[in-house]
PDB file of C-alpha atoms in Angstrom:
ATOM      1  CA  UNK A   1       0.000   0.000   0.000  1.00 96.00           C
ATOM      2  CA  UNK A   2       0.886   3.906  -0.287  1.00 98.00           C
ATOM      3  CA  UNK A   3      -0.321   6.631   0.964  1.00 98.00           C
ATOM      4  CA  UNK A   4      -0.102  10.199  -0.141  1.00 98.00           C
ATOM      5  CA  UNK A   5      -0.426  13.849   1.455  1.00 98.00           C
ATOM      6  CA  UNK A   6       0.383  16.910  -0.154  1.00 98.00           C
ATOM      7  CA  UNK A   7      -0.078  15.687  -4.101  1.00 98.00           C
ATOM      8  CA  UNK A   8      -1.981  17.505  -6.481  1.00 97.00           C
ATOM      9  CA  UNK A   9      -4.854  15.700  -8.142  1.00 97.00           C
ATOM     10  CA  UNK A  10      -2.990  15.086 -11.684  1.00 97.00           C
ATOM     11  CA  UNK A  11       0.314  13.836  -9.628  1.00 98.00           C
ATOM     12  CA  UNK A  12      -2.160  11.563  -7.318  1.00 98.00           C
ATOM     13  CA  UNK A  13      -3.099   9.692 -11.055  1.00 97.00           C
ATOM     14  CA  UNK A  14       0.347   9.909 -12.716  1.00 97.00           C
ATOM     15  CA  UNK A  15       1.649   7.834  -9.412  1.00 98.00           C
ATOM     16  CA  UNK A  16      -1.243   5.478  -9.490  1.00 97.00           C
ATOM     17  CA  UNK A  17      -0.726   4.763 -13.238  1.00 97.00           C
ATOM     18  CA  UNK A  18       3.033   4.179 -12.434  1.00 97.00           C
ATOM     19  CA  UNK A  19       1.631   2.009  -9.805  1.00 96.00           C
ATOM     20  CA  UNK A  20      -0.547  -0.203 -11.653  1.00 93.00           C
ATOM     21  CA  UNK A  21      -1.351  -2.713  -9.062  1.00 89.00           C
ATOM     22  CA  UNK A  22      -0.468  -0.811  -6.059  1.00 95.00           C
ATOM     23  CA  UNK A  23      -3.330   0.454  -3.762  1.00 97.00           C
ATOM     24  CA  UNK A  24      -2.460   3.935  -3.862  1.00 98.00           C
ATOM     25  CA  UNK A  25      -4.429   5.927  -0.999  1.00 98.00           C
ATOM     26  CA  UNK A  26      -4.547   9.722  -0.455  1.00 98.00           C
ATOM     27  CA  UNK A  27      -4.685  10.346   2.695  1.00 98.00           C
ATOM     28  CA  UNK A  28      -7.549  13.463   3.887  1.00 98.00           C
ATOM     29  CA  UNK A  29      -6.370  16.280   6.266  1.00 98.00           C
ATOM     30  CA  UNK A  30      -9.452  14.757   8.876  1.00 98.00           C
ATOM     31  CA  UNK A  31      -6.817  11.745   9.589  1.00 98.00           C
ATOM     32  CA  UNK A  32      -4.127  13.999  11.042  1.00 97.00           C
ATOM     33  CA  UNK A  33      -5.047  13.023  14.699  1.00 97.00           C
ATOM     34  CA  UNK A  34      -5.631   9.528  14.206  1.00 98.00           C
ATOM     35  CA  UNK A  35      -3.354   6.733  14.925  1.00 98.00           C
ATOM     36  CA  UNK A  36      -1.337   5.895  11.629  1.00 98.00           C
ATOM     37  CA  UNK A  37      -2.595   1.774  12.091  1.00 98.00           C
ATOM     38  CA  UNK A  38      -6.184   3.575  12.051  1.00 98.00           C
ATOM     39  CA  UNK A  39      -5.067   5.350   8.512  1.00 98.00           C
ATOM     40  CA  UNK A  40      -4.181   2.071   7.132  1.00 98.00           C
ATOM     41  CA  UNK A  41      -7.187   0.176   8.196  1.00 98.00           C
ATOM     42  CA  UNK A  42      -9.596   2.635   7.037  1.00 98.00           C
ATOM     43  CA  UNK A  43      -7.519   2.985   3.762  1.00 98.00           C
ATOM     44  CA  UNK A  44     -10.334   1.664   1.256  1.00 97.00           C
ATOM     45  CA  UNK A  45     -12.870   4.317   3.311  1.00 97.00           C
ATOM     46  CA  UNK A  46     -10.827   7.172   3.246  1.00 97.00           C
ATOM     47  CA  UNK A  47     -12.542  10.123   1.401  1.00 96.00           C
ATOM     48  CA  UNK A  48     -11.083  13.355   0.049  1.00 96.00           C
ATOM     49  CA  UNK A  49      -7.941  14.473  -1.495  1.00 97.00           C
ATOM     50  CA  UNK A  50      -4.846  14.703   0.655  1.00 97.00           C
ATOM     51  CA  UNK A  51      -3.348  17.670  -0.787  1.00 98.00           C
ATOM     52  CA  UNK A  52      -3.240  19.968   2.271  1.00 97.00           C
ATOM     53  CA  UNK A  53      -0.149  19.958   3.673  1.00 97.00           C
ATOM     54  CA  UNK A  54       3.019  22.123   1.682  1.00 96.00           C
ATOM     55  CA  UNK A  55       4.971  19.295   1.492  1.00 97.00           C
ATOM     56  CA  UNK A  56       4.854  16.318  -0.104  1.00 98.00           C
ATOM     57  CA  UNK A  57       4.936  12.643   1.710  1.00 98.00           C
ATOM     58  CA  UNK A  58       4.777   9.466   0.016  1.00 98.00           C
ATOM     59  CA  UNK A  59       4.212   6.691   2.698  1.00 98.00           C
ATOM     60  CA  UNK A  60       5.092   2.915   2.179  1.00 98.00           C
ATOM     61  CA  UNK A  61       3.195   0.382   4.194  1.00 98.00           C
ATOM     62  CA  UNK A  62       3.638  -3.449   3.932  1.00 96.00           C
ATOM     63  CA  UNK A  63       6.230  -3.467   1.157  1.00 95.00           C
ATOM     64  CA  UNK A  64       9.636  -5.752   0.654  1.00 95.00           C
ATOM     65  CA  UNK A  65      12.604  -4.031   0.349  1.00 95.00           C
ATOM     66  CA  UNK A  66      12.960  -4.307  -3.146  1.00 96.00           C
ATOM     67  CA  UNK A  67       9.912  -3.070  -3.698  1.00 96.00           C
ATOM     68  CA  UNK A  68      10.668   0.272  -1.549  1.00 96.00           C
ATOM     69  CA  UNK A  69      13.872   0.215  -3.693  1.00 96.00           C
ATOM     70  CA  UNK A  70      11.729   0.105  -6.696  1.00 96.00           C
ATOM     71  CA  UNK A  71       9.276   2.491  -5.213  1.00 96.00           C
ATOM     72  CA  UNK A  72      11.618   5.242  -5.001  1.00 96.00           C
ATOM     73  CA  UNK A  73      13.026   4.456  -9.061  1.00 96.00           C
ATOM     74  CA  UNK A  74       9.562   5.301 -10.063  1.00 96.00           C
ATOM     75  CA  UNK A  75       9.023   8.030  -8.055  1.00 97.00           C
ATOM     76  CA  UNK A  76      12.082   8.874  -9.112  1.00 94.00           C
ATOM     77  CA  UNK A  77      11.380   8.924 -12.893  1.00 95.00           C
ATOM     78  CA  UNK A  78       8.348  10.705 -12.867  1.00 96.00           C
ATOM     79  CA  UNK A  79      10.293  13.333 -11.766  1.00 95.00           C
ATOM     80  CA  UNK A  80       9.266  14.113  -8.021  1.00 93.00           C
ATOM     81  CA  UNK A  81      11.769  16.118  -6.255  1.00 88.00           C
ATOM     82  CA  UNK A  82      11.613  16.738  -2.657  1.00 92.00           C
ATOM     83  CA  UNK A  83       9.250  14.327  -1.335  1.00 97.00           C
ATOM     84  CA  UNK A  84       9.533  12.549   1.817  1.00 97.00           C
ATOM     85  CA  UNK A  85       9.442   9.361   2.176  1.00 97.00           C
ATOM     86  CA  UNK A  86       8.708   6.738   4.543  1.00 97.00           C
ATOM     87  CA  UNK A  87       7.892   3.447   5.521  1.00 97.00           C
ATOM     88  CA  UNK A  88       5.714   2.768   8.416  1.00 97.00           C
ATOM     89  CA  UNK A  89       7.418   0.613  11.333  1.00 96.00           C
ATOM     90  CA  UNK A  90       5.603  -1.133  14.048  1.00 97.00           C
ATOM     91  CA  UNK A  91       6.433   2.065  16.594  1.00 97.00           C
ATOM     92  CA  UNK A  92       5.208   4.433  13.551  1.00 97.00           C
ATOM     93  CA  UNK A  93       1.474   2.599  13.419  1.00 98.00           C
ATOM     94  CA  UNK A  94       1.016   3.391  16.947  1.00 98.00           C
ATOM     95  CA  UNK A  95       1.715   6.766  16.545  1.00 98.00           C
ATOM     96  CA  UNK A  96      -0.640   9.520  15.724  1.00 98.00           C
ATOM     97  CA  UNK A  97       0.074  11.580  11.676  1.00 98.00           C
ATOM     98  CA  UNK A  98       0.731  14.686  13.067  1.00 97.00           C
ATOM     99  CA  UNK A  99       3.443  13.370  15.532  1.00 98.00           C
ATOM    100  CA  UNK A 100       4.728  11.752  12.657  1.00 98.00           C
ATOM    101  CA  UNK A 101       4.613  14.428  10.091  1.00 98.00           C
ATOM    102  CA  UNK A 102       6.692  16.269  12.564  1.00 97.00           C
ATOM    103  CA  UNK A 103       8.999  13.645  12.728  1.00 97.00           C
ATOM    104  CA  UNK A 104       9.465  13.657   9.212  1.00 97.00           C
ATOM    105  CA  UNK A 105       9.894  17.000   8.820  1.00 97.00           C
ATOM    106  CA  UNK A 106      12.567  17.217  11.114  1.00 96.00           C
ATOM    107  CA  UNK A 107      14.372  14.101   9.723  1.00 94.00           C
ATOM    108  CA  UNK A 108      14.127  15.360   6.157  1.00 93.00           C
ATOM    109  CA  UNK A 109      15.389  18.656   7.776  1.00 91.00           C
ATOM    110  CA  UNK A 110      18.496  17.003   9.402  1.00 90.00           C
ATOM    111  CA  UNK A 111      19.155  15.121   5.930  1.00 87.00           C
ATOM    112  CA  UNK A 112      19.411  17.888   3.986  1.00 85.00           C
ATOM    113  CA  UNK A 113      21.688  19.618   6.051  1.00 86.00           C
ATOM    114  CA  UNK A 114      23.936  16.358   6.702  1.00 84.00           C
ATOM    115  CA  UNK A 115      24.010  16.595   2.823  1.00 81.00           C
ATOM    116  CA  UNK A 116      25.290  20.174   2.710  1.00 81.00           C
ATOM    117  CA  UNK A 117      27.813  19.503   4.913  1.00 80.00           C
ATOM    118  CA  UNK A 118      29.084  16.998   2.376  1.00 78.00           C
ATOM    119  CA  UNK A 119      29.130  19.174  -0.636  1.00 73.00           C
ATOM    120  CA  UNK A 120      30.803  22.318   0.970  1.00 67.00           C
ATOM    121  CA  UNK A 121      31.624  24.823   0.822  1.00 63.00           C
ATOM    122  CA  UNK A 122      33.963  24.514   3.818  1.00 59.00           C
ATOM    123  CA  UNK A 123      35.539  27.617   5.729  1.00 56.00           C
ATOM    124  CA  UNK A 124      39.190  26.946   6.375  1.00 52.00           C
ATOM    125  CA  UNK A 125      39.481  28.064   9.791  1.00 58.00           C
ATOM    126  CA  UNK A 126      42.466  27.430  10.424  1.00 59.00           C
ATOM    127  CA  UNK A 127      43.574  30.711   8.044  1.00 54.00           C
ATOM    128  CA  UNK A 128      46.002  31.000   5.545  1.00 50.00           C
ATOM    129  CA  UNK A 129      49.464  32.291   6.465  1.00 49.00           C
TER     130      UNK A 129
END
């Protein structure tokens, strides 16, 4: 299963056409204070689009780890950039979306920086002389 939040209607049918066979569930703005095993139980009932948050979150539930691995290829080639992405855990189905949407925020936050680090540019503190 996958769940989405922040995609725009035509993006929420591109990914379910990549997805051919894939439940692909969007996941309505009335769920943010439920418990995320609640979300995926309710999947097939959930109504409304999930394009209410300014970020984008593509959520991976019950999948191998090639699949995630292939997940992220297509995802990939349609040409989303800056989505976050997750898996749910058992500790993550016990916790409520908005506690997790922080989480991910902040993660994706720390990742992004980690990865600026890496590329530089570094300040040679040290000085020159």
């Amino acid at each position: 299963m996958i769940f989405l939040i922040g995609f725009f209607e035509d993006e929420v049918k591109l990914i379910r056409d990549a997805f051919n066979g894939v439940p692909v569930y969007e996941i309505p703005s009335y769920c943010r204070d439920w418990v995320l095993s609640e979300v995926v139980e309710k999947a097939n009932s959930l109504e409304g689009s999930g394009n209410w948050h300014e970020r984008k979150f593509f959520l991976m539930h019950d999948l191998s780890n090639d699949e995630v691995k292939e997940a992220l290829r297509k995802m990939k080639s349609l040409g989303f950039r800056g989505v976050i992405y997750a898996t749910t855990t058992p500790t993550s189905l016990t916790m409520k979306l908005d506690e997790l949407i922080e989480e991910w925020l902040e993660e994706d936050a720390y990742f992004r920086q980690l990865r600026r680090m890496k590329r530089g540019p570094y300040l040679n503190i040290r000085g020159s002389g």
